[in-house]
Coordinates of C-alpha atoms in Angstrom, one line a residue:
M1 CA 2.0 -1.6 12.4
S2 CA 2.4 2.0 11.5
I3 CA -0.4 4.5 11.8
P4 CA -0.4 7.9 10.1
S5 CA -0.4 10.3 13.0
P6 CA -2.8 13.2 13.2
V7 CA -1.1 16.6 13.1
P8 CA -2.1 20.0 14.4
A9 CA -3.8 22.1 11.8
S10 CA -1.1 24.6 11.1
P11 CA 0.3 25.7 7.7
T12 CA 3.7 24.1 8.2
S13 CA 2.4 20.9 9.6
L14 CA 0.2 20.2 6.5
V15 CA 3.2 19.4 4.3
P16 CA 4.3 15.8 4.7
D17 CA 8.0 15.0 5.1
A18 CA 9.7 13.8 1.9
D19 CA 10.9 10.7 3.8
A20 CA 7.4 9.5 4.8
R21 CA 7.4 5.8 4.4
P22 CA 5.1 2.7 4.5
A23 CA 5.5 -0.1 7.0
A24 CA 9.1 -1.0 7.6
P25 CA 10.1 -4.7 7.5
G26 CA 9.2 -6.4 10.7
Q27 CA 6.0 -4.5 11.3
I28 CA 2.5 -5.8 11.2
G29 CA 1.4 -3.0 8.9
T30 CA 0.6 0.6 8.4
L31 CA -2.6 2.3 9.5
G32 CA -3.9 5.6 8.4
A33 CA -5.5 7.5 11.2
P34 CA -7.9 10.0 9.8
D35 CA -9.7 12.6 11.8
V36 CA -13.0 10.7 12.1
G37 CA -14.7 12.6 14.8
G38 CA -14.0 10.7 17.9
V39 CA -11.9 7.7 16.9
P40 CA -9.3 7.2 19.6
H41 CA -5.8 7.6 18.1
Q42 CA -2.4 8.7 19.2
T43 CA -1.9 12.4 18.8
G44 CA 1.2 14.5 18.3
S45 CA 2.9 16.2 21.1
P46 CA 6.0 18.4 21.4
G47 CA 9.1 16.3 20.9
V48 CA 7.4 13.5 19.0
P49 CA 9.4 13.0 15.8
G50 CA 7.4 13.4 12.7
V51 CA 4.5 15.4 14.2
G52 CA 4.5 19.2 14.0
S53 CA 3.8 20.7 17.4
A54 CA 2.7 24.2 18.4
S55 CA 3.1 26.2 21.5
P56 CA 0.8 29.1 22.5
G57 CA 1.2 31.9 20.0
Q58 CA 3.6 29.9 17.8
P59 CA 2.8 28.3 14.5
G60 CA 3.3 24.5 14.1
T61 CA 6.8 23.4 13.5
A62 CA 7.7 21.6 10.3
P63 CA 8.2 17.8 10.5
K64 CA 11.7 16.8 11.2
V65 CA 14.0 15.3 8.6
G66 CA 13.3 11.5 8.3
A67 CA 9.9 11.9 10.0
S68 CA 7.0 9.7 9.0
P69 CA 3.3 10.4 9.0
Y70 CA 2.8 6.8 10.4
L71 CA 2.4 5.5 13.9
E72 CA 4.4 2.3 14.0
L73 CA 3.3 -0.6 16.1
G74 CA 5.1 -4.0 16.3
R75 CA 3.3 -7.3 16.6
E76 CA 3.4 -7.5 20.4
Q77 CA 2.3 -3.9 20.8
W78 CA -0.5 -4.4 18.4
S79 CA -1.7 -7.7 19.8
A80 CA -1.9 -6.1 23.3
L81 CA -4.5 -3.7 22.2
A82 CA -8.2 -4.2 23.0
S83 CA -7.3 -6.9 25.4
T84 CA -10.9 -6.9 26.8
T85 CA -12.5 -7.3 23.3
P86 CA -14.0 -10.8 23.1
L87 CA -12.9 -13.2 20.4
P88 CA -16.1 -15.0 19.5
L89 CA -14.5 -17.6 17.2
T90 CA -13.2 -21.1 17.7
Q91 CA -10.4 -23.0 16.0
A92 CA -13.0 -24.8 14.0
D93 CA -14.5 -21.5 12.8
V94 CA -11.1 -20.3 11.7
E95 CA -10.4 -23.5 9.8
K96 CA -13.7 -23.0 7.9
L97 CA -13.0 -19.4 7.1
R98 CA -9.3 -19.6 6.0
G99 CA -8.4 -19.8 2.4
L100 CA -6.7 -22.7 0.7
G101 CA -3.1 -23.0 1.8
D102 CA -3.4 -20.3 4.5
P103 CA -2.3 -21.9 7.8
I104 CA -3.8 -19.2 10.0
D105 CA -4.9 -20.4 13.4
L106 CA -6.9 -19.1 16.4
A107 CA -3.8 -17.7 18.1
E108 CA -3.0 -15.6 15.0
V109 CA -6.6 -14.4 14.8
D110 CA -6.4 -13.4 18.4
A111 CA -3.1 -11.5 18.0
V112 CA -4.0 -9.7 14.7
Y113 CA -7.8 -9.7 14.0
R114 CA -9.2 -9.2 17.5
P115 CA -7.5 -5.7 17.8
L116 CA -8.4 -4.9 14.2
S117 CA -12.1 -5.7 14.7
A118 CA -12.1 -3.5 17.8
L119 CA -10.5 -0.7 15.9
L120 CA -13.1 -1.0 13.1
E121 CA -15.9 -0.9 15.7
N122 CA -14.3 2.4 16.9
Y123 CA -14.3 3.7 13.4
I124 CA -17.9 2.6 12.8
S125 CA -19.1 4.3 16.0
A126 CA -17.3 7.5 15.2
T127 CA -18.7 7.5 11.7
R128 CA -22.2 7.1 12.9
E129 CA -21.8 9.9 15.5
R130 CA -20.4 12.3 12.9
A131 CA -23.3 11.5 10.5
R132 CA -25.7 12.2 13.3
R133 CA -24.1 15.5 14.3
T134 CA -23.9 16.6 10.7
A135 CA -27.6 15.8 10.1
D136 CA -28.5 17.7 13.3
F137 CA -26.5 20.7 12.1
L138 CA -28.2 20.7 8.7
G139 CA -31.6 20.1 10.2
V140 CA -32.3 16.9 8.3
S141 CA -33.0 13.4 9.4
E142 CA -31.5 10.5 7.5
P143 CA -30.5 7.1 8.9
A144 CA -26.8 6.0 8.9
T145 CA -25.7 4.1 5.8
P146 CA -23.6 0.9 5.6
F147 CA -20.0 1.2 6.7
V148 CA -17.8 -0.1 3.8
V149 CA -14.6 -1.9 4.5
A150 CA -12.4 -2.9 1.5
V151 CA -9.7 -5.6 1.5
A152 CA -7.1 -5.5 -1.3
G153 CA -3.9 -7.2 -2.3
S154 CA -2.4 -9.7 -4.8
V155 CA -3.7 -12.9 -6.0
A156 CA -2.9 -15.7 -3.4
V157 CA -1.8 -13.3 -0.7
G158 CA -4.7 -14.2 1.7
K159 CA -7.1 -11.3 1.3
S160 CA -10.1 -13.6 1.1
T161 CA -9.2 -15.1 4.5
T162 CA -8.9 -11.5 5.9
A163 CA -12.2 -10.5 4.5
R164 CA -14.1 -13.6 5.7
L165 CA -12.6 -13.3 9.2
L166 CA -13.5 -9.6 9.5
A167 CA -17.0 -10.2 8.3
H168 CA -17.6 -12.9 10.8
L169 CA -16.0 -11.0 13.7
L170 CA -17.8 -7.8 13.0
A171 CA -21.1 -9.7 12.8
R172 CA -20.6 -10.9 16.4
F173 CA -20.6 -7.3 17.7
P174 CA -24.1 -6.1 18.9
T175 CA -23.8 -2.8 17.1
T176 CA -23.1 -4.5 13.7
P177 CA -25.1 -7.7 13.5
R178 CA -25.7 -7.5 9.8
V179 CA -22.6 -7.8 7.7
D180 CA -22.4 -8.7 4.0
L181 CA -19.3 -9.8 2.1
V182 CA -19.0 -9.2 -1.6
T183 CA -16.1 -10.0 -3.8
T184 CA -15.5 -8.0 -7.0
D185 CA -14.9 -11.1 -9.1
G186 CA -18.5 -10.8 -10.4
F187 CA -17.6 -7.4 -12.0
L188 CA -15.2 -9.0 -14.4
L189 CA -16.3 -8.8 -17.9
P190 CA -17.7 -12.1 -19.2
N191 CA -15.1 -14.3 -21.0
A192 CA -16.8 -13.8 -24.4
V193 CA -16.5 -10.0 -24.0
L194 CA -12.8 -10.3 -22.9
E195 CA -12.1 -12.4 -26.0
R196 CA -13.8 -10.0 -28.3
R197 CA -11.8 -7.1 -26.9
G198 CA -8.5 -9.0 -26.9
L199 CA -8.3 -9.0 -23.1
T200 CA -8.2 -12.7 -22.3
G201 CA -4.6 -12.5 -21.3
R202 CA -5.3 -9.4 -19.2
K203 CA -8.0 -10.9 -17.0
G204 CA -7.7 -9.4 -13.6
F205 CA -6.2 -6.1 -14.9
P206 CA -8.3 -3.0 -14.4
E207 CA -9.5 -2.9 -18.0
S208 CA -11.0 -6.4 -17.6
Y209 CA -13.6 -5.2 -15.2
D210 CA -17.0 -3.5 -15.7
R211 CA -15.7 -0.5 -13.6
R212 CA -18.9 1.5 -14.1
A213 CA -21.0 -1.3 -12.7
L214 CA -18.7 -1.7 -9.7
L215 CA -18.8 2.0 -9.0
E216 CA -22.6 2.1 -9.3
F217 CA -22.9 -0.8 -7.0
V218 CA -20.7 0.7 -4.2
A219 CA -22.3 4.1 -4.6
A220 CA -25.8 2.6 -4.3
V221 CA -24.8 0.7 -1.1
K222 CA -23.2 3.8 0.4
S223 CA -26.3 5.9 -0.6
G224 CA -28.5 3.7 1.5
A225 CA -30.4 2.0 -1.2
P226 CA -32.6 -0.7 0.3
R227 CA -31.6 -3.4 -2.1
V228 CA -28.6 -3.6 -4.4
E229 CA -27.5 -6.5 -6.5
A230 CA -24.0 -7.7 -7.6
P231 CA -23.1 -10.2 -10.3
V232 CA -21.7 -13.6 -9.3
Y233 CA -18.5 -15.2 -10.5
S234 CA -17.7 -18.9 -10.6
H235 CA -14.1 -20.0 -10.0
T236 CA -15.1 -23.4 -11.4
T237 CA -16.1 -22.2 -14.8
Y238 CA -13.8 -19.1 -14.5
D239 CA -16.6 -16.9 -15.8
V240 CA -19.5 -14.7 -14.6
V241 CA -22.6 -16.7 -13.9
P242 CA -25.5 -15.6 -16.2
G243 CA -28.4 -14.3 -14.2
A244 CA -26.9 -15.0 -10.7
R245 CA -26.9 -12.2 -8.3
T246 CA -25.7 -11.5 -4.7
V247 CA -28.3 -9.3 -2.9
V248 CA -27.2 -6.6 -0.4
E249 CA -30.0 -5.2 1.7
R250 CA -28.7 -2.3 3.6
P251 CA -26.3 -4.1 6.0
D252 CA -24.5 -2.5 8.9
V253 CA -21.2 -3.3 7.3
L254 CA -20.3 -4.3 3.7
V255 CA -16.9 -6.0 3.3
L256 CA -15.7 -5.6 -0.3
E257 CA -12.8 -7.8 -1.3
G258 CA -10.6 -8.0 -4.4
L259 CA -7.7 -6.8 -6.4
N260 CA -6.7 -3.2 -7.2
V261 CA -9.2 -1.8 -4.7
L262 CA -7.1 1.3 -4.0
Q263 CA -6.9 2.6 -7.6
P264 CA -7.9 6.2 -8.2
A265 CA -10.4 7.2 -10.8
P266 CA -9.2 7.0 -14.5
R267 CA -7.9 10.2 -16.0
L268 CA -10.7 12.2 -17.5
R269 CA -11.0 12.7 -21.2
P270 CA -13.3 15.3 -22.8
S271 CA -16.7 14.4 -24.2
G272 CA -16.9 13.8 -27.9
P273 CA -18.4 11.7 -30.6
W274 CA -17.2 8.6 -28.8
G275 CA -19.5 9.4 -25.9
P276 CA -19.6 11.4 -22.6
A277 CA -16.5 11.8 -20.5
P278 CA -16.1 9.1 -17.8
S279 CA -16.9 9.9 -14.2
S280 CA -14.2 11.4 -12.0
L281 CA -15.4 9.3 -9.1
A282 CA -13.7 6.1 -8.0
V283 CA -14.9 3.2 -5.8
S284 CA -12.4 4.6 -3.2
D285 CA -14.6 7.6 -2.8
F286 CA -17.2 5.4 -1.1
I287 CA -15.0 3.4 1.2
D288 CA -14.7 4.0 4.9
F289 CA -11.8 1.8 5.8
S290 CA -9.3 0.0 3.5
I291 CA -6.9 -2.8 4.2
Y292 CA -4.1 -3.9 2.0
V293 CA -2.7 -7.4 2.6
D294 CA 1.0 -7.4 1.6
A295 CA 3.9 -9.9 1.3
R296 CA 7.1 -10.3 -0.8
S297 CA 6.3 -11.3 -4.3
Q298 CA 8.6 -14.4 -4.0
D299 CA 6.4 -15.6 -1.2
I300 CA 3.2 -14.9 -3.0
E301 CA 4.4 -16.8 -6.0
R302 CA 5.2 -19.8 -3.9
W303 CA 1.8 -19.7 -2.3
Y304 CA 0.2 -19.4 -5.7
L305 CA 2.0 -22.4 -7.1
E306 CA 1.3 -24.5 -4.0
R307 CA -2.4 -23.6 -4.2
F308 CA -2.4 -24.3 -7.9
L309 CA -1.0 -27.8 -7.3
T310 CA -3.6 -28.5 -4.6
L311 CA -6.4 -27.4 -6.9
K312 CA -5.0 -29.6 -9.7
H313 CA -5.8 -32.7 -7.6
T314 CA -9.1 -31.4 -6.3
A315 CA -11.3 -28.6 -7.9
F316 CA -9.6 -28.9 -11.3
T317 CA -10.8 -32.6 -11.6
R318 CA -14.4 -31.5 -11.8
P319 CA -15.9 -32.0 -15.3
D320 CA -17.1 -28.4 -15.5
S321 CA -13.8 -26.9 -14.3
Y322 CA -12.2 -24.4 -16.7
F323 CA -8.8 -25.7 -15.6
R324 CA -9.6 -29.4 -16.1
R325 CA -6.9 -29.7 -18.7
F326 CA -4.3 -29.1 -15.9
A327 CA -5.6 -32.1 -13.9
Q328 CA -4.7 -34.4 -16.7
I329 CA -1.0 -33.6 -17.1
P330 CA 2.0 -34.3 -14.9
D331 CA 2.5 -32.1 -11.9
D332 CA 5.8 -30.7 -13.1
I333 CA 4.4 -29.6 -16.4
A334 CA 1.3 -28.1 -14.7
V335 CA 3.5 -26.2 -12.2
D336 CA 5.6 -24.8 -15.1
A337 CA 2.5 -23.6 -16.8
A338 CA 1.2 -22.0 -13.6
R339 CA 4.6 -20.3 -13.1
G340 CA 4.2 -18.9 -16.6
I341 CA 0.8 -17.5 -15.8
W342 CA 2.2 -16.0 -12.6
E343 CA 5.1 -14.3 -14.4
S344 CA 3.2 -13.1 -17.4
V345 CA -0.1 -12.1 -15.8
N346 CA -0.3 -12.0 -12.0
L347 CA 3.2 -10.6 -11.3
V348 CA 2.8 -8.0 -14.0
N349 CA -0.6 -6.9 -12.6
L350 CA 0.8 -6.9 -9.1
R351 CA 3.7 -4.6 -10.0
E352 CA 1.9 -2.3 -12.4
N353 CA -1.5 -1.9 -10.8
I354 CA -1.8 -3.4 -7.3
A355 CA 1.4 -2.8 -5.3
P356 CA 1.6 0.9 -6.3
T357 CA -1.7 1.4 -4.6
R358 CA -0.7 -0.1 -1.3
E359 CA 0.2 3.3 0.1
R360 CA -3.4 4.5 -0.3
A361 CA -4.7 2.0 2.3
T362 CA -5.8 2.9 5.8
L363 CA -4.2 -0.3 7.0
V364 CA -1.4 -2.5 5.6
L365 CA -1.0 -6.0 7.0
V366 CA 2.5 -7.3 6.1
K367 CA 3.0 -11.1 6.1
D368 CA 6.1 -13.1 6.5
S369 CA 7.0 -16.2 4.4
T370 CA 4.7 -18.4 6.7
H371 CA 1.6 -16.2 6.2
H372 CA 2.0 -14.7 9.7
M373 CA 2.2 -11.0 10.6
S374 CA 5.6 -11.4 12.2
P375 CA 8.8 -9.4 13.1
A376 CA 10.5 -11.8 10.6
T377 CA 8.7 -10.0 7.8
Q378 CA 11.1 -8.7 5.2
G379 CA 8.9 -6.1 3.7
G380 CA 6.2 -6.3 1.0
E381 CA 6.2 -5.9 -2.8
A382 CA 5.6 -2.2 -2.8
E383 CA 8.5 -1.4 -0.6
R384 CA 10.8 -4.0 -2.2
R385 CA 10.4 -2.3 -5.6
R386 CA 11.7 1.0 -4.3
P387 CA 15.0 1.9 -6.0
R388 CA 18.0 1.4 -3.9
G389 CA 19.1 4.6 -2.2
S390 CA 15.8 6.4 -2.9
P391 CA 13.7 7.8 0.0
P392 CA 10.8 5.6 1.1
R393 CA 7.7 6.1 -0.9
R394 CA 5.1 8.5 0.4
S395 CA 1.9 7.1 1.6
S396 CA -1.7 8.2 0.9
G397 CA -2.0 8.3 4.7
S398 CA 0.2 11.4 4.4
L399 CA -1.0 14.6 6.0
P400 CA -3.2 16.1 3.2
R401 CA -5.3 13.0 3.1
I402 CA -5.5 12.7 6.8
L403 CA -6.8 16.3 7.0
A404 CA -10.0 15.3 5.2
T405 CA -12.7 15.1 7.9
G406 CA -14.7 12.5 6.0
A407 CA -17.0 14.8 4.2
S408 CA -17.1 14.1 0.5
H409 CA -18.8 16.4 -2.0
H410 CA -22.0 14.5 -1.2
A411 CA -21.9 15.5 2.4
A412 CA -23.6 18.9 2.4
A413 CA -26.6 17.6 0.6
R414 CA -26.8 14.1 2.1
P415 CA -25.0 14.1 5.5
G416 CA -26.2 10.6 6.4
R417 CA -24.9 9.3 3.1
S418 CA -21.4 10.8 2.9
C419 CA -18.2 9.0 2.8
T420 CA -16.2 9.0 6.0
G421 CA -12.7 9.1 4.6
T422 CA -10.8 9.8 1.4
W423 CA -8.6 6.7 1.6
A424 CA -8.6 5.0 -1.8
L425 CA -10.3 1.7 -2.6
T426 CA -11.3 0.2 -5.9
T427 CA -11.9 -3.5 -5.3
L428 CA -11.2 -5.7 -8.2
T429 CA -10.7 -9.4 -8.2
D430 CA -8.6 -12.5 -8.4
G431 CA -9.6 -13.0 -11.9
S432 CA -6.2 -13.8 -13.3
G433 CA -4.4 -17.1 -13.1
V434 CA -6.4 -19.6 -11.0
P435 CA -9.4 -19.5 -8.8
S436 CA -9.3 -17.1 -5.9
G437 CA -9.8 -18.6 -2.4
S438 CA -6.9 -16.5 -1.2

């Protein structure tokens, strides 16, 4: 686990080191530690590599060569955190919540998700306190709005399991009893629209979503709207369900799960005869805490094929299944077809759109080949694709992003409705390949 470390606010300490890197192999993940008004976090001190320090009358020193803006925690160190936090789940609960093919058990939940849920509660508490103080300062009175957690990652990596576990754990805390979970699958364009636009083979890519509707949904939730609706997607028919809606009524926490959630806003174009310029906002502007679930692409491919084969003998046999044709052919031919889908669609989307956004996450959970957060982890797709000999890639948890105090451009006018971090999120879905359930 690596956590971007806060730095003293000095001119020289605001420039991240060129060698800032994401989670190294063998770590549970990377965690961006923003200045969120009271969240407990490790602070820099003189002599700590990677953190500029200052003495009385002296400006902050520049980060050392090879320094990282992350705090790094191994599995044992991470699992020892929040030892007094209760774990209100049983093995039976975990088995109901885990995705198809994910072997996670209660011991893994205790080691990884119990500390994470406690950390999120700290973030939520600090967010509410800052909103209250800001409202008091501006002389207004507005209730706190939902805390939005986003979970991103590749198809079949296990993000659905992460999202469901977090939703159930957070709902057991007395301060956050109302937790909603929404996947962004429903914001995929209907199959008929994708076919008309020539995007059927790009399902799951950013352009296959109704990004405006997704942005408006998250903005409305974060603005405190009393009732917001999201479309529903069927992994059986592989299409948006006409007229079906998921209703969100101002929960304490909204967990938003899908692909590409860390994407920034599209590049602006000028207004013209083709219509007004698109918004410069992204879903990420309304997210409070983001999680990227990572693993090596070779492992994700294997999990994808294993899940595909299981579904071939179960869900694909349903008369209304979009993938029913695969249930009627030999396993080896079906697996070859699934591998082709993985290589031409899911892997391309992972490398072009998903993995490059990993470094924008507040927290990166890195899995080993057995789905566990383990010291045996060999590093995820984003790190694996770094050219040999090049410095590790810079994270969005780097210093300029950490310096944001959580006030978006909405904050001055609507303190109770402001974002609490500028870490990017743009939840999209497991729309490509086969049904989600990751």
